Each structure stands twice: as structure tokens, then as C-alpha cells.
Coordinates of C-alpha atoms in Angstrom, one line a residue:
Chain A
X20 CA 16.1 -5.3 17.6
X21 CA 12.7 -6.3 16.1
X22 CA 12.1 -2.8 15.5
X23 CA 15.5 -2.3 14.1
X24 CA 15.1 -5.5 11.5
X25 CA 11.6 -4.2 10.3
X26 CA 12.8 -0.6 9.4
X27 CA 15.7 -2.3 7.8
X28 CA 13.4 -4.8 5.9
X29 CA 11.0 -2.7 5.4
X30 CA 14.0 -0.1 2.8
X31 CA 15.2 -3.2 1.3
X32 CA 11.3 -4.0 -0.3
X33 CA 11.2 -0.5 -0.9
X34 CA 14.0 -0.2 -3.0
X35 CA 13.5 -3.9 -4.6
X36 CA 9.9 -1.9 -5.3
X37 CA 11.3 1.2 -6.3
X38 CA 14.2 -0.2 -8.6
X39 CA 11.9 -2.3 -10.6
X40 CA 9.7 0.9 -11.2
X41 CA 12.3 3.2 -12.3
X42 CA 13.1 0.3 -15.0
X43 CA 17.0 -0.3 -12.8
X44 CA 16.6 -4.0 -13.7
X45 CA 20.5 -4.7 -13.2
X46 CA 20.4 -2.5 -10.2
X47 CA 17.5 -4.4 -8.9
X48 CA 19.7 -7.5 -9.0
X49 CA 22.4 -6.8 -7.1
X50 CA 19.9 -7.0 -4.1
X51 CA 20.4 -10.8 -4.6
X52 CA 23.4 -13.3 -3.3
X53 CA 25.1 -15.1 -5.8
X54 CA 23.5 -17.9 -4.8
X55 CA 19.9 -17.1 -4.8
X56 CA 16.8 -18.5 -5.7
X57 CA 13.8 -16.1 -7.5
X58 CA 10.7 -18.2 -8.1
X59 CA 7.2 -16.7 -9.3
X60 CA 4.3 -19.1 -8.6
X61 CA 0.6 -19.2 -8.6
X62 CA -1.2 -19.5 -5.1
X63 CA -3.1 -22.4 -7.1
X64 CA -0.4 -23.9 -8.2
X65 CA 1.1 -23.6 -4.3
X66 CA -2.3 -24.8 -3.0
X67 CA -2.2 -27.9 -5.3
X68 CA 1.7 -28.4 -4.5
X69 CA 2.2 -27.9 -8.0
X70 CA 6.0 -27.6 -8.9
X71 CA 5.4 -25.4 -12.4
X72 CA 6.6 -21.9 -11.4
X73 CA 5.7 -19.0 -14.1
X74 CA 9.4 -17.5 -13.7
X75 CA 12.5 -19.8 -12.1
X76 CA 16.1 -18.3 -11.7
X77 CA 18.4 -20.1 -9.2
X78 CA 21.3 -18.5 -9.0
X79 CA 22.2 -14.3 -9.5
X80 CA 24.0 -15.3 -13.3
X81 CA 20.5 -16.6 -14.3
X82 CA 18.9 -13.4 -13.2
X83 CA 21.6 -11.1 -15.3
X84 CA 21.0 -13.3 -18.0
X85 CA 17.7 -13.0 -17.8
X86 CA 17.4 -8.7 -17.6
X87 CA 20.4 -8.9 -20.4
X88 CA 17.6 -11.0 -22.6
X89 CA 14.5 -8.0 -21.4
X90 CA 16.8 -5.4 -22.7
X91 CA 17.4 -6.6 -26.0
X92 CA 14.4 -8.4 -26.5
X93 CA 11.4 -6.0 -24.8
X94 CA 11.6 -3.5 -27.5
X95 CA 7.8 -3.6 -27.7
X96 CA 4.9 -3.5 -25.1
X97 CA 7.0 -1.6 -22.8
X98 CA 4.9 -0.6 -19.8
X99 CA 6.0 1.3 -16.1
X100 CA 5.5 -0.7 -13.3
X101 CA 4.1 0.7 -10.0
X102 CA 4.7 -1.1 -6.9
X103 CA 2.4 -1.0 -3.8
X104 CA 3.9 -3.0 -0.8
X105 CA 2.4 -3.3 2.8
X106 CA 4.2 -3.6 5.9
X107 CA 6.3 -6.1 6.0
X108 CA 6.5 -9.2 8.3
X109 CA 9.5 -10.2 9.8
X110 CA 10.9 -13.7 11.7
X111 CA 14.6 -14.9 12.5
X112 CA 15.3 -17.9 10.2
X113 CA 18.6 -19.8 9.8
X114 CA 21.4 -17.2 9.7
X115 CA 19.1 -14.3 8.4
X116 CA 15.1 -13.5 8.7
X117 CA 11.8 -14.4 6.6
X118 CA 10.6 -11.1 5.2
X119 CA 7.3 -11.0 3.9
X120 CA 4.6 -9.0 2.7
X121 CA 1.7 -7.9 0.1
X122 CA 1.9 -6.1 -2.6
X123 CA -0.3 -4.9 -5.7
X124 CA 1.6 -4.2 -9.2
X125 CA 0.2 -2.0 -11.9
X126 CA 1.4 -1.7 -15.4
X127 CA 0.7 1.8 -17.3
X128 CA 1.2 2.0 -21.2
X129 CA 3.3 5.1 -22.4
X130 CA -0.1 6.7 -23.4
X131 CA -1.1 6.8 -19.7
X132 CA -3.8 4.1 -19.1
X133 CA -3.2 1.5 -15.9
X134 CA -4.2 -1.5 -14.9
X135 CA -3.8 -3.9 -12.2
X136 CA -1.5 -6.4 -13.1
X137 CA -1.0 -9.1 -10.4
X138 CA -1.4 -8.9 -6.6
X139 CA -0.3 -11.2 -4.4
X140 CA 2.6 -11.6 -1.6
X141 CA 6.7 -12.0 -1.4
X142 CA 8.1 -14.3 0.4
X143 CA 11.9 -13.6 1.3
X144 CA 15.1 -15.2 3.2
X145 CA 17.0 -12.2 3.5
X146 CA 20.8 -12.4 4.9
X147 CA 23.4 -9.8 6.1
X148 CA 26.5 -9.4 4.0
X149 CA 29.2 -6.9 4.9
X150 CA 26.5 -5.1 6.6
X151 CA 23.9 -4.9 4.1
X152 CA 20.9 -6.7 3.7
X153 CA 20.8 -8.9 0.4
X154 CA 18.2 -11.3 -0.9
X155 CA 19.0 -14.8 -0.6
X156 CA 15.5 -16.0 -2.0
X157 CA 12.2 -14.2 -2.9
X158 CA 9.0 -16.2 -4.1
X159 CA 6.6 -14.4 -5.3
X160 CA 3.4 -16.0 -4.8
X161 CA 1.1 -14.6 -7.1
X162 CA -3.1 -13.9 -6.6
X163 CA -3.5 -13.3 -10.6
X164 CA -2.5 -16.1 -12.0
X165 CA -4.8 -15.6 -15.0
X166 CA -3.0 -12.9 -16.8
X167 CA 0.7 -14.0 -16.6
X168 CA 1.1 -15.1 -19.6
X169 CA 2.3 -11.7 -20.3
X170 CA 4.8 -11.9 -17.9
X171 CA 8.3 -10.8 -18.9
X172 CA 10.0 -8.0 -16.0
X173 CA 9.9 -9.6 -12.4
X174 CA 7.5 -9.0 -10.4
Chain B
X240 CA 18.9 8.4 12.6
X241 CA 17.8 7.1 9.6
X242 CA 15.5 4.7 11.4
X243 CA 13.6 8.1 13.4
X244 CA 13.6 10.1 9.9
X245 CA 11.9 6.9 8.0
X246 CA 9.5 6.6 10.3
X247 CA 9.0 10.5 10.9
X248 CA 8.7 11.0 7.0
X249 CA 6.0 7.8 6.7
X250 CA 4.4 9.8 9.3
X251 CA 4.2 12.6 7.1
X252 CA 3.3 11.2 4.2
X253 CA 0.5 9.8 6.0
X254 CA -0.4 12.5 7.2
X255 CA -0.6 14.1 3.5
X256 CA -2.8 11.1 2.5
X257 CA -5.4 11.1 5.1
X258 CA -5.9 14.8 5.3
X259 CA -7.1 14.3 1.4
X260 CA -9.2 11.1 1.6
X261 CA -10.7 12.9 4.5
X262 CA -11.6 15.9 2.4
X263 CA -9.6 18.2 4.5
X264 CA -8.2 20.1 2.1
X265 CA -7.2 23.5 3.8
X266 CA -5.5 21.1 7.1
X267 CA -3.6 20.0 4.0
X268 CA -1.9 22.7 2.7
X269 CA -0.5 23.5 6.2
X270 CA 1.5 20.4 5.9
X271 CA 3.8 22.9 3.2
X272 CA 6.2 25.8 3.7
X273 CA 5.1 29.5 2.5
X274 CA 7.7 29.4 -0.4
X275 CA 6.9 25.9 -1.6
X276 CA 6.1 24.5 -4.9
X277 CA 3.5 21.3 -6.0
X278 CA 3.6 20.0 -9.2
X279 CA 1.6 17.3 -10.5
X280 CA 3.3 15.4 -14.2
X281 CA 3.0 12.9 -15.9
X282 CA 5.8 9.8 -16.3
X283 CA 5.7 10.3 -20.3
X284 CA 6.3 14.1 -20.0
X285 CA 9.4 14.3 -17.5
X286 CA 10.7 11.2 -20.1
X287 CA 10.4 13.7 -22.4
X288 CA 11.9 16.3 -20.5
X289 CA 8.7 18.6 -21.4
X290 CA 7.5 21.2 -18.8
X291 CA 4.3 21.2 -19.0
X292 CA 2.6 20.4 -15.5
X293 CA -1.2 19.0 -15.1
X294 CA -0.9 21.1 -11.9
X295 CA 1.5 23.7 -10.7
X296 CA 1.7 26.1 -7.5
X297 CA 5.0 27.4 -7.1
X298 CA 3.7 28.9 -3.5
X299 CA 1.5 28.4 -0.6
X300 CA -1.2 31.3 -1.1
X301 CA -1.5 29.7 -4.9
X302 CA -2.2 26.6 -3.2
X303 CA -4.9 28.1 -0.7
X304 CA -6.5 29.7 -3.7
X305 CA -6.6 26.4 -5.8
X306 CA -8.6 24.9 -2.4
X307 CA -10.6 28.3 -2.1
X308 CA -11.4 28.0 -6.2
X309 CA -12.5 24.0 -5.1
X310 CA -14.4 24.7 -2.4
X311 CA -17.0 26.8 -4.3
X312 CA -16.6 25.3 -7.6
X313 CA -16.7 21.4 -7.4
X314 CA -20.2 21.3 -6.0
X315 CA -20.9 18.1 -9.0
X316 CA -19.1 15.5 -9.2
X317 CA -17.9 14.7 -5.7
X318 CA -15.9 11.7 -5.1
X319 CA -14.0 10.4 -2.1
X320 CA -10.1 9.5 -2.1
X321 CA -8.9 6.6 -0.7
X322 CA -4.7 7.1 -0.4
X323 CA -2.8 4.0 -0.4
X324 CA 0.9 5.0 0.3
X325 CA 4.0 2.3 0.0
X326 CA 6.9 2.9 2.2
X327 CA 9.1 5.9 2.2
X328 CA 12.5 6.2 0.5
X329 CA 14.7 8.6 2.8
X330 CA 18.1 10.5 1.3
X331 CA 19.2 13.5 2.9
X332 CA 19.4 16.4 1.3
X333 CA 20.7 20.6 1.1
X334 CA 18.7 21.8 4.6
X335 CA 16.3 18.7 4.7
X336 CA 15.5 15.9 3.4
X337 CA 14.5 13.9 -0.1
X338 CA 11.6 11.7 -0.1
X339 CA 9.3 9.5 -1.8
X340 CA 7.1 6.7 -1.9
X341 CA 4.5 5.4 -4.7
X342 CA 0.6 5.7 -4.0
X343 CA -2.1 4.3 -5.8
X344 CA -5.0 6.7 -5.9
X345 CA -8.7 5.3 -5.8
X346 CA -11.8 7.7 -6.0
X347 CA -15.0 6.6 -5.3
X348 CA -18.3 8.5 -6.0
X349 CA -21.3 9.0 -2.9
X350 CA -22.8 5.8 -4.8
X351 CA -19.8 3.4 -3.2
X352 CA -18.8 3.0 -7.0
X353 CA -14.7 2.9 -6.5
X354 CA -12.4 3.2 -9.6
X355 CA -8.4 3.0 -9.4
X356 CA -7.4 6.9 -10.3
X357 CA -3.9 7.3 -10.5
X358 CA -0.7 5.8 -9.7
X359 CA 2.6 7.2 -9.3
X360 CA 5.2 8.1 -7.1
X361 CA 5.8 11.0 -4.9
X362 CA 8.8 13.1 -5.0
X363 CA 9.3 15.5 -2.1
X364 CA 11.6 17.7 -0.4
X365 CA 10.9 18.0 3.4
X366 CA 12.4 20.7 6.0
X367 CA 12.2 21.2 9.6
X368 CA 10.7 24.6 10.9
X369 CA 10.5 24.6 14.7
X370 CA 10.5 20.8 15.0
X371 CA 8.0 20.1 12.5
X372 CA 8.3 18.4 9.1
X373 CA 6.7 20.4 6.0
X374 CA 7.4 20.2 2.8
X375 CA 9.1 22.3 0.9
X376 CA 8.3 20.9 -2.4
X377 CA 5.9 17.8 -3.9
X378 CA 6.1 16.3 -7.3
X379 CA 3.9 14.2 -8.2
X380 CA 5.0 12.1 -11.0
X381 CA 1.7 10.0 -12.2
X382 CA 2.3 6.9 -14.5
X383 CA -1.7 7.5 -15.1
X384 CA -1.8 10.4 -17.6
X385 CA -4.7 9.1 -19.7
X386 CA -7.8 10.1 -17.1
X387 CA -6.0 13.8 -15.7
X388 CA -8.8 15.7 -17.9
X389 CA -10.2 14.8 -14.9
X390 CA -7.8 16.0 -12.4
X391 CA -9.5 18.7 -10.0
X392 CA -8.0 18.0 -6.4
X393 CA -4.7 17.3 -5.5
X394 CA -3.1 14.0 -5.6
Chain C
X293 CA 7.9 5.9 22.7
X294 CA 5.8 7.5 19.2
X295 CA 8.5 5.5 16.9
X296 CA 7.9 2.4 18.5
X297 CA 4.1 2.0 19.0
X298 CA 4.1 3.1 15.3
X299 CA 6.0 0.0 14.9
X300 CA 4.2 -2.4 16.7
X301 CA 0.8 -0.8 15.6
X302 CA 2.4 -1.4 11.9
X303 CA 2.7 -4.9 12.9
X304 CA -0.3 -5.6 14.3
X305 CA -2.2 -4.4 11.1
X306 CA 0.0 -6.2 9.3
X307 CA -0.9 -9.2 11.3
X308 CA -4.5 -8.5 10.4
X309 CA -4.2 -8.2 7.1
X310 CA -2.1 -11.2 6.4
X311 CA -4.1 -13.6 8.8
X312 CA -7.3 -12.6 6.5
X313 CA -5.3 -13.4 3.5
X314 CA -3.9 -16.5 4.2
X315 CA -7.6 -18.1 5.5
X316 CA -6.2 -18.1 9.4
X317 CA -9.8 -16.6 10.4
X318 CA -9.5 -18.2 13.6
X319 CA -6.2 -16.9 14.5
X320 CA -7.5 -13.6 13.2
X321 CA -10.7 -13.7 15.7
X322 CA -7.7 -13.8 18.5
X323 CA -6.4 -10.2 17.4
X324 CA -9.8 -9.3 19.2
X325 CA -10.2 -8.7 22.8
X326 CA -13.4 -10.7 24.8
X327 CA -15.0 -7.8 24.9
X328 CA -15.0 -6.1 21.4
X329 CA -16.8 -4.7 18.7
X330 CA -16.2 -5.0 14.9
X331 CA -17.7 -3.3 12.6
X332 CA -18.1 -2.7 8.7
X333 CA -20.3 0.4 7.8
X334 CA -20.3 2.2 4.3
X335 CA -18.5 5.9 4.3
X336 CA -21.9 7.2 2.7
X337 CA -23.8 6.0 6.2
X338 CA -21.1 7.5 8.0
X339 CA -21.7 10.9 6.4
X340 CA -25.3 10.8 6.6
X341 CA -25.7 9.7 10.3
X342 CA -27.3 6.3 9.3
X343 CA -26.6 3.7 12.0
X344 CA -27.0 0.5 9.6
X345 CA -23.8 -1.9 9.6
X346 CA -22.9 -3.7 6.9
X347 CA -21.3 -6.5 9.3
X348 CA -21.3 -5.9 13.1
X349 CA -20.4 -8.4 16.0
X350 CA -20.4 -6.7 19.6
X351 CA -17.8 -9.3 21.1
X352 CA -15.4 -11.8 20.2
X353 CA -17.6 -15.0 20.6
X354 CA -20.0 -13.2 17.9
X355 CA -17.3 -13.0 15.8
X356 CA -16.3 -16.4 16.2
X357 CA -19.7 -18.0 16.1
X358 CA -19.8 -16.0 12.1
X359 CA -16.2 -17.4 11.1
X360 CA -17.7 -20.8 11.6
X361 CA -20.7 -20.0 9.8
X362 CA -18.4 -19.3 7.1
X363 CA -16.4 -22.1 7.4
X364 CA -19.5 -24.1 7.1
X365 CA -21.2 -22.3 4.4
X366 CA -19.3 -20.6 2.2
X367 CA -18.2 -24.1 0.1
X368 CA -18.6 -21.9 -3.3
X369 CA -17.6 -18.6 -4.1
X370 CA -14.3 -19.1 -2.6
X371 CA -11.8 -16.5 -3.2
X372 CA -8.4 -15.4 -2.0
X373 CA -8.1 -12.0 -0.5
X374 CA -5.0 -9.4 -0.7
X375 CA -4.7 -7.0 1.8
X376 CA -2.7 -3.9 0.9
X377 CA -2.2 -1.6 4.0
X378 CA -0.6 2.2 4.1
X379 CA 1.0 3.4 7.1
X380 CA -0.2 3.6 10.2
X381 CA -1.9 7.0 12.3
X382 CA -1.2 6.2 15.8
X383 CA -2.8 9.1 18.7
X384 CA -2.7 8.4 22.5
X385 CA -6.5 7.4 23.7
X386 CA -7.8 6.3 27.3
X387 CA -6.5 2.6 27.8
X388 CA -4.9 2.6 24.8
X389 CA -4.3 4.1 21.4
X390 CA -6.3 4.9 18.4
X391 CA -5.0 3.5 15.1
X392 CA -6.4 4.4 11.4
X393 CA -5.1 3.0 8.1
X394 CA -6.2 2.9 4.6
X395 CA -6.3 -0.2 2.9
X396 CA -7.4 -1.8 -0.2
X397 CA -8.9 -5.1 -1.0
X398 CA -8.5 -7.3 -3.6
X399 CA -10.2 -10.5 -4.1
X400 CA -8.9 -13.8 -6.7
X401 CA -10.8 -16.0 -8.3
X402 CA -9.5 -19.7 -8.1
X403 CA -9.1 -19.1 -11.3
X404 CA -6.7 -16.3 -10.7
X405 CA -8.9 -13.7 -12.0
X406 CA -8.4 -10.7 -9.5
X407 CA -10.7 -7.7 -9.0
X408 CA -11.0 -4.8 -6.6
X409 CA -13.0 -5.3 -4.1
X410 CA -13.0 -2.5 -1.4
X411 CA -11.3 0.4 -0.5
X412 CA -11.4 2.2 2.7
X413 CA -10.3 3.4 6.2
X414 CA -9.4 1.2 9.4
X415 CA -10.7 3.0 12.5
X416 CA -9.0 0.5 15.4
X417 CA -9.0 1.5 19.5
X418 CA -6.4 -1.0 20.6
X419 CA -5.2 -2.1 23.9
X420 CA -2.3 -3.6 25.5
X421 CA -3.0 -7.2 27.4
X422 CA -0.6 -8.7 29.0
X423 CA 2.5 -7.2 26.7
X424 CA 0.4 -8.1 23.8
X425 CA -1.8 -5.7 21.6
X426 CA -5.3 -6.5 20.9
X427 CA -8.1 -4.9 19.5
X428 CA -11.0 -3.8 21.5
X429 CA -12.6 -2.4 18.4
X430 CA -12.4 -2.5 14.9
X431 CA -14.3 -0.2 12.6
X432 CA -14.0 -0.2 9.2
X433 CA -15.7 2.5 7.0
X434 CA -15.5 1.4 3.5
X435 CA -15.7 3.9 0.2
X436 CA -16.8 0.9 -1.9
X437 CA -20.7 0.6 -0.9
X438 CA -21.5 -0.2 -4.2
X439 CA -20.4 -4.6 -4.0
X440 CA -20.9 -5.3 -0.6
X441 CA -24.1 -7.5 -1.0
X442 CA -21.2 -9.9 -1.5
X443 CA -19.5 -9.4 1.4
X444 CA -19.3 -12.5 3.2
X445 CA -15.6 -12.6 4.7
X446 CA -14.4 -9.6 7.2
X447 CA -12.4 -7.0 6.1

């Protein structure tokens, strides 16, 4: 059962990864309930109990709206993203599980050059609908909180 | 099913990473068929839809030679990979199976100086042959073009 | 039986990594068995045969007596740490297995200003204790020699 959870947890952040990197932004959210919450905040700002998140979208519309806005808007500065997540940790919570885990994002430039572009770790209350596994939250708690300003895909 | 290929196929994968950070280059190109092909391109290329490769070996024996042609060439310049491979994205597919995962690629030299070389994503196709997983192809699509001047061993 | 000590092995790095990360040093001490040894040593020491340690504590009381230390000491130059951890290579050993895993390190300023600081290779022999598994020994044999005057946390 454990084992069966964190193979199926473990494919969900691999495609939640890998859809972000292959630019499949509306893709990407259909892994989210209707009535979700995606949050990015700063570990400092978590630390302090700051409320100030760097990116807030409560509900699945938002987050549409959102990637509609990115597709119109991002004409320049577009960069690939690069998604390296570790194993992911697992725990039952109310009607679904608490999936977390690290992960390191690079950005590269359409002339080739990468950087590192925020590390840090998800936090996620997955549920089952119909069968598959969907996101009913994911905070991102974010390491590099210094360079966010520039922050306009999801992380 | 899917949950013994995943893990199988990380195996694998792992498998391909440590054999390279461990500088066992020739252990490494047992881990393909005879009639197999490695590419290495970049993101901005296949976007393109241009052929050219940064690396190609459309066979086994090409590979050996590459590894031979390292072996008594690369005597300067000797770095160290570190492989750090994200989790594995399993389809099946004709007589095996598609796979891949991104890895970010650091090299460091004998000095302990470490510098992020490439990231990207690895695209393969793995068989079975008498129980064992090879692969039958690996592309290597890098989002890090800029630095592959450089490029000497595999990815 | 393969499949599922990858799995738990998976989780138990995880475990590691994440307890590191999120300042649970104590907790992270009780990964350890009584009788342990952790280690840090530098790839380049490694090759050449040189027995110096960058960090070494023979049992688990040493390693507990040095996260105080820490905890007493180390009132500036705090910084978060990110652990991201590839998949696990799990072999059969007496009393237990051998586990190995690449990882990377990335450490945050308060400030959120993130850098690299270590790449490398988990050497673990782990144990089973009561249903639970433990390490008995920890060695990790880093490629980034070059920063590790600053090394003050484990890794």
C-alpha cells in the first residue's frame, strides 16, 4: 500500500515536473481540482509566518487564467525549465496524502546558457478522483527567495 | 506492472548514471543493444527540427570506439561526473518500452572545483534480451547548448 | 523482495535528506545505529589512498555530541540546505544492504541567495532493527573538495 502510494506519487511529480518543462502549461493544470489552492512562498517568509506569497491561485479558473495571461503576455525572456525532484515523501492526510519533496529548477536561455533558478521543496495534498491522482494544493516553499522577482511560469 | 517497470527502468537509468560518474565507461556501453543508436542534441536544434547531433553513434562498436578514442586521448583535462537523475517517465512502446527522466550533469575537476554542466532530459527506448533491460536507443536532449565545445564523454 | 527494499531504501534517503533540510538534526542522528560510523572524505582522497576525513564520528553519541556543538555554535552563518537525491543502488551485503546515491547540495542564504554547495556519492551499509532501517554507516565521498573549509553541517 505505502509502496503502491509512493510509486503513484512519485509519476504524478514527475509529470507535474515534466509538463512544466516541455512548456504544457494547460496540460500541467489539469493536475489540479477545481478547487485547489497553488501558493509560492519564501522559507523566510514561512519562518517569519509571513502571509505575502510570491504567486497565489485559489481555485483551478485562477490558474487557467493565469497560463492564458503567460501565453499572451511572455513573448520575451522565454527560457526552458528543467526540473530535478527527489524522492518523494508520502503520509495519509484527510481523505488523500501529504506528498512532498525537493526539487532544483533551472532556467536555460534559447542560446543554451543555464542557471539555477530556485531550489527549494513542494508541499502537496493530493486526492483520488475517478481513479487518478489530482492536486488538491501544492506550496511551493522556495530556498531562493532572492531572485523571484522574475518569476512568471510556476515553479 | 507499471509499478515493476518504473522501478526496473529507475534502476536502469541509475545504472547508466553511476557507471559514468564512476568513470566506467566501457561497463557503460554494455548497458546498450549491438544495433543501438546515442545521440546527444540540443533543445534549440530539435525546435528547429535541424539534424545536426553534438554526438552520434548509430551502433554499439561506434560507441566502443568513441570510449577506446577517450581512453587514450583525454589524458588533460579530467573531470569527474556527478549524475543527478529525476524520476522516470514509463510508456510502453513497439517491443519495449519508452523512457525518460531529466538529469542535471555537474563535473568537477581533481581540484574539488564543481561546475553545473548540462541539463536536459533523457529520451530512451529500452528492450528486454534474456531478462535484462538495455537500451536500444538514448537521446539526449540538453537545454545546455552553450558549453558542448566542451562535450568529450557521454552524457 | 528487490522492488521493495528499493522502496524503502528510497525512503530512507529521503528521510535523510529532508531531516537535514528542514534543521531536524536530532531526529537525523536517530537514522544512525549506536554503533556507527559517518563519514565525509573528498573523492580526490579516495583516489589517492589518503585516509584524512573531512568529518568523521565513529558512533552515534559522537555524532550527537557534534550536532550540539552546532546547535551551540553555529549562531551566524546560518543557512538552509536542499538536498536533491537520485535513485537509489540497492546490492544484498552481510546483515544488511549496501545503498549508494548521488546527491547534490545546495545551501540559502537567509537572504535567499542560493549556491551550490556539494556534489557527490552516498556510500550507506544499512541495517534492519527491529522492522526499522538504520544506518550502521554513512560515507559520503564528495566531488566538491574545493569549499569544504566551510563545512560545518553534515551532509
Amino acid at each position: 500500500m505505502t509502496a503502491d502510494m509512493f510509486i503513484r506519487l512519485t509519476m504524478l511529480f514527475e509529470e507535474y515536473g515534466r509538463l512544466l518543462d516541455e512548456d504544457r502549461l494547460e496540460e500541467w493544470t489539469d493536475l489540479f481540482i477545481e478547487d485547489c489552492l497553488y501558493e509560492i512562498v519564501s522559507r523566510e517568509n514561512v519562518r517569519q509566518n509571513l502571509p505575502l506569497s510570491l504567486m497565489l491561485c485559489d481555485s483551478k479558473d485562477m490558474l487557467r487564467d493565469r497560463i492564458s495571461a503567460l501565453r499572451e503576455a511572455n513573448i520575451f525572456n522565454i527560457h526552458v525549465d528543467c526540473h530535478i525532484i527527489g524522492p518523494v515523501h508520502v503520509t495519509p492526510a484527510d481523505a488523500g496524502w501529504d506528498a512532498s519533496s525537493a526539487y532544483a529548477l533551472y532556467q536555460s536561455t534559447q542560446e543554451g546558457q543555464t542557471r539555477l533558478f530556485s531550489v527549494g521543496r513542494y508541499h502537496a495534498r493530493v486526492v483520488e478522483l475517478d481513479g487518478v491522482l489530482r492536486f488538491a494544493r501544492q506550496r511551493v516553499i522556495v530556498d531562493t527567495g532572492a531572485i523571484l522577482t522574475l518569476l512568471a511560469t510556476p515553479i
